[in-house]
Coordinates of C-alpha atoms in Angstrom, one line a residue:
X1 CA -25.2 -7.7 -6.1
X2 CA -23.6 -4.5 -4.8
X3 CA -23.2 -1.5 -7.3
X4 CA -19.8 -0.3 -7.2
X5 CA -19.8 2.7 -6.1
X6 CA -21.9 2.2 -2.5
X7 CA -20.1 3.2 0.2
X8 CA -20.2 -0.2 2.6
X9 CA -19.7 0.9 6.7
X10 CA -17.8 -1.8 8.5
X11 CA -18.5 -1.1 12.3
X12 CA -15.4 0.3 13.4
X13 CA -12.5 -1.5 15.9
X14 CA -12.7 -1.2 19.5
X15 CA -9.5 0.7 20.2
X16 CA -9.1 -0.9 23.5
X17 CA -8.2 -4.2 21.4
X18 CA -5.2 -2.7 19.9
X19 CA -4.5 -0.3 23.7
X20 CA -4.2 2.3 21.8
X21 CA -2.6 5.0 23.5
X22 CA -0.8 8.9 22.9
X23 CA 2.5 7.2 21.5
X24 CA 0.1 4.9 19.5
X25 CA -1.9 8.1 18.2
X26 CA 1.3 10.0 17.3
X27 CA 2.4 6.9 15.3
X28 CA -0.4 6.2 13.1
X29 CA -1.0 9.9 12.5
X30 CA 2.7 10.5 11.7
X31 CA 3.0 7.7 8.9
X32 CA -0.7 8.7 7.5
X33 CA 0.6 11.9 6.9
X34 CA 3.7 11.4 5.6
X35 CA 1.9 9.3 3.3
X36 CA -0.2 12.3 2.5
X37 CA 2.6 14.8 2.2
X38 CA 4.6 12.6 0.2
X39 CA 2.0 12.1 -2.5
X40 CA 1.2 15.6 -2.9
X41 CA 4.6 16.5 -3.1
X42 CA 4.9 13.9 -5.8
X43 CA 2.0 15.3 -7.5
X44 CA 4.0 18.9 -7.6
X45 CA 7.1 17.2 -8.7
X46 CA 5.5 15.3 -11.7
X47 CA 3.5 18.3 -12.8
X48 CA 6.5 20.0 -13.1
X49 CA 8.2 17.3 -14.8
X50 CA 10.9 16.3 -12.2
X51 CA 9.3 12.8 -11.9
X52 CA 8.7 10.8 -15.2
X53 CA 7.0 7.6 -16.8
X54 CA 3.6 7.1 -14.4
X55 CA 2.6 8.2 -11.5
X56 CA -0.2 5.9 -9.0
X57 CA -0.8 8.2 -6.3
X58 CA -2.0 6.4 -2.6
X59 CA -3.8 9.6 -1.6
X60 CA -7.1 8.4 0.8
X61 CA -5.8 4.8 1.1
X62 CA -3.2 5.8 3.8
X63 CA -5.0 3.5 6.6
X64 CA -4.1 0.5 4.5
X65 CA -0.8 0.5 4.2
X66 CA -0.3 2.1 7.9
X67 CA -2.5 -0.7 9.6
X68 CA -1.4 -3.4 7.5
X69 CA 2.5 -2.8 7.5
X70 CA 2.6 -2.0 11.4
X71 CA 1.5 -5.4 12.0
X72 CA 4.5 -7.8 10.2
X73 CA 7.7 -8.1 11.6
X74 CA 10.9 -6.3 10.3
X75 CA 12.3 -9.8 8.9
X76 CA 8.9 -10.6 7.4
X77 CA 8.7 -9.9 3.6
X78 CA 6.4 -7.8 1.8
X79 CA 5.1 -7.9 -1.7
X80 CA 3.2 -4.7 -2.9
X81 CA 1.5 -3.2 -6.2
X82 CA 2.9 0.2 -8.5
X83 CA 0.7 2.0 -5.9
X84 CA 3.5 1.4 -3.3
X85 CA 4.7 4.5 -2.0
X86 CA 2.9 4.6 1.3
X87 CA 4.0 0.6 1.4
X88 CA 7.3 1.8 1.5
X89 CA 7.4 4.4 3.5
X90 CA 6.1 2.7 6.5
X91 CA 8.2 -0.1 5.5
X92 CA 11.4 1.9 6.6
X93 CA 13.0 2.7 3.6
X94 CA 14.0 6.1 3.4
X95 CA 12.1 8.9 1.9
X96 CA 15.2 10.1 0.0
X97 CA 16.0 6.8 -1.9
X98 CA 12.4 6.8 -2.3
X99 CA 12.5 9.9 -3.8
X100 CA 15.3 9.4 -5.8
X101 CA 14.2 6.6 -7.8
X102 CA 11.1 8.6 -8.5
X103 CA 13.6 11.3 -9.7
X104 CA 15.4 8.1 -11.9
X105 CA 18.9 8.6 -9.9
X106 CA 21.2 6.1 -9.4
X107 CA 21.2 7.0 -5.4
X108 CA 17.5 5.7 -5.7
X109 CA 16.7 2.3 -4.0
X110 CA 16.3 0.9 -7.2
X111 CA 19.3 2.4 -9.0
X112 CA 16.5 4.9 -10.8
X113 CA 16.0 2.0 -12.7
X114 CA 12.6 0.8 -11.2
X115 CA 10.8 4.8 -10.9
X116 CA 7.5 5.2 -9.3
X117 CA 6.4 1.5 -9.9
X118 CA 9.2 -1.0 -9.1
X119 CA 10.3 0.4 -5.9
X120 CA 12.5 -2.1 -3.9
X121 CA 14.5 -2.6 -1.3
X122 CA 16.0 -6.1 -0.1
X123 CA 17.6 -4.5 3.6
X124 CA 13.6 -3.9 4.6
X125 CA 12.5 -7.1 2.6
X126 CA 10.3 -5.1 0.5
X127 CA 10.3 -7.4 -3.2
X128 CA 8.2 -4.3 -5.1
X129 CA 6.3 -2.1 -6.2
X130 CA 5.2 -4.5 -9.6
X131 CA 3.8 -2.9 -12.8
X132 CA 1.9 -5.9 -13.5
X133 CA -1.7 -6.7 -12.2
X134 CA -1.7 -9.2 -9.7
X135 CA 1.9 -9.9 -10.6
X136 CA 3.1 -9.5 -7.0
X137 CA 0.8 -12.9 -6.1
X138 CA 3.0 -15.4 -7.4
X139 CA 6.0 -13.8 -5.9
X140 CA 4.7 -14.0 -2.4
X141 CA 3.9 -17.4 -2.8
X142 CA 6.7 -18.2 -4.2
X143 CA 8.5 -16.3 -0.7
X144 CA 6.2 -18.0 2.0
X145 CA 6.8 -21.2 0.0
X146 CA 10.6 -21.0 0.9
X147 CA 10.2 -19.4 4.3
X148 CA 8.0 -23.3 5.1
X149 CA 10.8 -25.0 3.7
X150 CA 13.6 -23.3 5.7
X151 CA 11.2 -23.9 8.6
X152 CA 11.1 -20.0 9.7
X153 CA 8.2 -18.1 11.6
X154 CA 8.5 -15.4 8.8
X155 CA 5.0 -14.5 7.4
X156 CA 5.1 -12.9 3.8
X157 CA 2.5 -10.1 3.1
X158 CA 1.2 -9.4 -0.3
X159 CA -0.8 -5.9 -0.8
X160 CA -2.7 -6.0 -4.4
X161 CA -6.0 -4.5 -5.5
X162 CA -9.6 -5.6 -6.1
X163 CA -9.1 -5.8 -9.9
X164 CA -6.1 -8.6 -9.3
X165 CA -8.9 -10.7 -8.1
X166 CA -9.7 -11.0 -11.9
X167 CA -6.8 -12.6 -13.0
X168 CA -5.8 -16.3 -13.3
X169 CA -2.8 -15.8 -11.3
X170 CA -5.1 -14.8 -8.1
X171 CA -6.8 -17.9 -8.4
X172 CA -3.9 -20.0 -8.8
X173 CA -2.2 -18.2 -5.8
X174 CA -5.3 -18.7 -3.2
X175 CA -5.6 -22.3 -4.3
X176 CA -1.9 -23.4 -3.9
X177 CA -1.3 -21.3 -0.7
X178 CA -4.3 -23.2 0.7
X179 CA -3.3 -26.4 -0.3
X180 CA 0.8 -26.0 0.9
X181 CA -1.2 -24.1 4.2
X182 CA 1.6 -21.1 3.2
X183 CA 2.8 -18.6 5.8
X184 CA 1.2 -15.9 3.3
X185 CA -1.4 -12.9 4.4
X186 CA -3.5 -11.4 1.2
X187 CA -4.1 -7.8 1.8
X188 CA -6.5 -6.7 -0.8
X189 CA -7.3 -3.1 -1.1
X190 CA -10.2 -2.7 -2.6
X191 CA -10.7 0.7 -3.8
X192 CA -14.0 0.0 -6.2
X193 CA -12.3 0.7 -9.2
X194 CA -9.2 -0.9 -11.3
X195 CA -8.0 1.4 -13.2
X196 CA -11.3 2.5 -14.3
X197 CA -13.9 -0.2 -14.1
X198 CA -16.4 -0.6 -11.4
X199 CA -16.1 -3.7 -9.8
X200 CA -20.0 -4.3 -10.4
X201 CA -18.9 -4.6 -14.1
X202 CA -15.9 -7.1 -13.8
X203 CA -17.2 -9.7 -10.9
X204 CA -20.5 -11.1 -11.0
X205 CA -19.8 -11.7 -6.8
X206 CA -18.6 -8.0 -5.5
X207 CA -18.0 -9.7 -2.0
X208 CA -14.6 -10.7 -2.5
X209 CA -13.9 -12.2 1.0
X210 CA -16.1 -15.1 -0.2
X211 CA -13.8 -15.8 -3.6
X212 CA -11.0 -16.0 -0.9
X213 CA -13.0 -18.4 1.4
X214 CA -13.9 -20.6 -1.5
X215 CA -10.3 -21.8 -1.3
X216 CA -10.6 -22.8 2.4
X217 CA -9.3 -20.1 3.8
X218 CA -10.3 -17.7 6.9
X219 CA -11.0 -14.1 5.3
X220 CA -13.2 -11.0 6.7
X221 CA -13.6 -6.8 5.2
X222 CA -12.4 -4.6 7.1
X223 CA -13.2 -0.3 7.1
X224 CA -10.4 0.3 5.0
X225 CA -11.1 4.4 6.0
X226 CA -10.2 3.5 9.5
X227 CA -6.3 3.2 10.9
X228 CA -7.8 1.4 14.0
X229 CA -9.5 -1.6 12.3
X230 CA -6.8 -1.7 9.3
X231 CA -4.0 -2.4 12.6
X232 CA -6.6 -4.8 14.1
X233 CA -7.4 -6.9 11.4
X234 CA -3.8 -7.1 10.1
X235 CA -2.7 -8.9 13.5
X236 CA -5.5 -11.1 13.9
X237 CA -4.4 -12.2 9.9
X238 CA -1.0 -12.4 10.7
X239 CA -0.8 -13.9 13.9
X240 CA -3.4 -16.7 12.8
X241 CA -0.2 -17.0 9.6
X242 CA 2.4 -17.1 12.2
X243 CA 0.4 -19.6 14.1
X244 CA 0.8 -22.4 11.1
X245 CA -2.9 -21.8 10.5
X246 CA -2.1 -21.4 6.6
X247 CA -3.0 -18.5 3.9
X248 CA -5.4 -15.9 5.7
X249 CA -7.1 -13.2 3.6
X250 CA -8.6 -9.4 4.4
X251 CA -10.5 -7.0 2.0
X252 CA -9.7 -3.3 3.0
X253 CA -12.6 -1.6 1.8
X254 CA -11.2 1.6 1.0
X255 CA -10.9 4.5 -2.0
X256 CA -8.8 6.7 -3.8
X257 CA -9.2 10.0 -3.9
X258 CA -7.3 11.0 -6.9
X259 CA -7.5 9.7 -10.3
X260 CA -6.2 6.0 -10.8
X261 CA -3.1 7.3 -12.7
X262 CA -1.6 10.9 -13.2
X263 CA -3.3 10.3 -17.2
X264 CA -6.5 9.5 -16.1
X265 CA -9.3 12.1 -17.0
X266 CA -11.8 10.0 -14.0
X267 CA -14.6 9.7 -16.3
X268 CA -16.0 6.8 -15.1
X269 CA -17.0 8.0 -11.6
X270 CA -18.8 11.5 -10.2
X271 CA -17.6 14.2 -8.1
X272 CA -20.3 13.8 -5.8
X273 CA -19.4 10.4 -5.3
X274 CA -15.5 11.4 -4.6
X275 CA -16.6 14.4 -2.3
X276 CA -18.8 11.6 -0.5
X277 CA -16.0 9.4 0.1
X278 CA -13.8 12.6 1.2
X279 CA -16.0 12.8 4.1
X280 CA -14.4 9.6 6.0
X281 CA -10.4 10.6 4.9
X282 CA -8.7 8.5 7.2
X283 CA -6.5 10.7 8.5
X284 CA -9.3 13.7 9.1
X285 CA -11.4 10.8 10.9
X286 CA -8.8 9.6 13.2
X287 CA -7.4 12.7 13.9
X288 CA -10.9 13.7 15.0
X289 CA -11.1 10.7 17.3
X290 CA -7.9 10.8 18.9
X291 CA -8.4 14.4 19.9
X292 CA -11.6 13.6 21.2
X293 CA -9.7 10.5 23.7
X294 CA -7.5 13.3 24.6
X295 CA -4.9 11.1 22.9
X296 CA -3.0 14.8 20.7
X297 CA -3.4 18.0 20.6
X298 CA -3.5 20.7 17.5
X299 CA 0.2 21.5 18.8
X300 CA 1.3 18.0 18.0
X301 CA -0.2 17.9 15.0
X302 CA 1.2 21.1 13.4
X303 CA 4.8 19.2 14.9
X304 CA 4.2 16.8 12.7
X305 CA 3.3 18.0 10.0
X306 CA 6.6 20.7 10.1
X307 CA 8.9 17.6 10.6
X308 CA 7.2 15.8 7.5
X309 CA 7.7 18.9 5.6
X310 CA 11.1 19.4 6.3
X311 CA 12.0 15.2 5.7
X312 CA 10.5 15.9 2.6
X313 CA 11.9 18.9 1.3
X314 CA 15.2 17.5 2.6
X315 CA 14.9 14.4 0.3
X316 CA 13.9 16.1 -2.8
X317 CA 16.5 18.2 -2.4
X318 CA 18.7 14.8 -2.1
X319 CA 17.1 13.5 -5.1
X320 CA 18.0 17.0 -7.4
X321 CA 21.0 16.1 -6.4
X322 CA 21.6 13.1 -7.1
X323 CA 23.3 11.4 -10.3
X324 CA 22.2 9.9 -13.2
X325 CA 23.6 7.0 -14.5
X326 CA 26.1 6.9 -16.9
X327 CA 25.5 5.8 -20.4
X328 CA 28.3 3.1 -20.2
X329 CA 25.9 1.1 -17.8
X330 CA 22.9 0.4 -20.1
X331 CA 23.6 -2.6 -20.4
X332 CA 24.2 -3.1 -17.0
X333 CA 22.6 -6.2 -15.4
X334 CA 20.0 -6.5 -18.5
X335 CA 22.1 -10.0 -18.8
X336 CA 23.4 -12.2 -16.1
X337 CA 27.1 -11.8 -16.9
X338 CA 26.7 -7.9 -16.6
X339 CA 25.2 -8.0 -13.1
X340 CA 28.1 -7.3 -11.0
X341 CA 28.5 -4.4 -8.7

């Protein structure tokens, strides 16, 4: 058995798979960093009280949601965790109703009634952000189930973390989407720790791709620190889906660099270890190897990051703005009757 804090190499993609090229590089660095940007800006904002509630920040998991996102479909559906920020930027919905719901204003793409953990948005078929662990399972299935009965090529992706894999819902999820062979693609990001607890000291197996095959069901890790493999694995996953294959299943072996939660003192892991993992950031790493292909410069990179800079400041500015919702509307679709627009 693994201890939970190893750091396990999976050999890298070959980048010719994926023909990856300067556009390509520009891409994945640009939604990496916004990613980045966003989240420290977040961090800012809710140390200054402008952002309430909690706060799940994505900061070192960028490659995830950058590979894994880039390879659905704009009609596909996505199901994510409350650490869905990145999720929903590279989604496509906008980093100032993103920001706004953050802020708890009605401009916000939930109404500011969902903040930092219940971002959604139903014109990029993005069903959440979900407080709940592992509660974002069932909804998938529940998605890809009615995508096979409508008889569509849609594939539904559901993004969750390693300590998911410990509830009952996970199981009952893998074993019906293998049994109804459901258009559904489990992303799990396994960042070694939910919430606080090494994953040595909650699974007696630490291999997680071989829970998921016990259900019949193709499922591989993947480098979660490296954009390149993350894309790669994401389309062989989802094109296998798309393909009527049935239910496929990645592990993104990844980590977060901040604490699991804004509250969370990190006792339960070193600063060595942390610094270790800091060595293969994602977006360091791949900014390293596209400069070595030739693929940017240091110009384009200081481009982008002045035009993340000014996106952001333009949609917190946008979310000070913004309203709050009037006191009349409590109420307001808490009951069936009440949910009219």
């Amino acid at each position: 058995m693994r201890e939970a804090t190893e750091i396990r190499m999976v050999p890298q993609a070959d980048a010719q798979r994926l023909k990856l090229d300067r556009d390509h590089a520009l891409t994945l660095l640009r939604e990496m960093l916004r990613i980045r940007r966003f989240e420290e800006k977040s961090a800012e904002l809710y140390s200054a009280a402008k952002i309430r509630g909690f706060l799940h920040l994505y900061i070192g998991e960028e490659a995830v949601a950058v590979g894994g996102v880039r390879a659905l479909n704009p009609d596909d559906a996505m199901v994510a965790t409350y650490r869905e920020h990145g999720h929903a930027l590279v989604r496509g919905i906008s980093t100032a109703s993103i920001m706004a719901e953050m802020f708890g204003k009605q401009e916000g793409c939930s109404r500011g009634r969902g903040g930092s953990m219940h971002i959604f948005d139903t014109a990029t078929r993005f069903y959440g952000g979900n407080a709940i662990v592992g509660g974002g399972l069932p909804i998938a299935v529940g998605l890809a189930l009615a995508e096979k009965m409508q008889g569509t090529s849609r594939v539904t992706a559901c993004f969750f973390g390693e300590g998911a894999v410990a509830e009952g819902e996970f199981h009952e999820c893998m074993n019906l989407a293998a049994l109804w062979k459901l258009p559904v693609v489990f992303f799990c990001e396994n960042n070694l720790y939910a919430m606080g607890t090494a994953l040595s000291r909650s699974e007696s197996e630490t291999d997680l791709t071989l829970k998921a095959a016990s259900y019949e069901m193709p499922a591989w890790p993947v480098d979660g620190m490296d954009v390149i493999a993350c894309e790669e694995a994401a389309r062989r996953a989802v094109l296998s889906v798309r393909s009527g294959e049935g239910p496929c299943f990645v592990e993104f072996r990844t980590y977060r660099f901040r604490a699991h939660s804004m509250y969370d003192p990190q006792l339960y892991r070193t600063k060595q270890e942390v610094e270790e993992w800091k060595k293969r950031d994602p977006i360091a790493t791949f900014q390293a190897r596209a400069r070595e292909a030739g693929l940017i410069s240091a110009e384009d990179v200081d481009a982008i990051d002045h035009e993340i800079s000014t996106e952001i400041s333009r949609a917190v500015e946008f979310a000070e703005a913004g309203a709050w919702e009037p006191e009349q509307d409590l109420t307001r679709f808490v009951y069936s009757e009440k949910a009219h627009l």
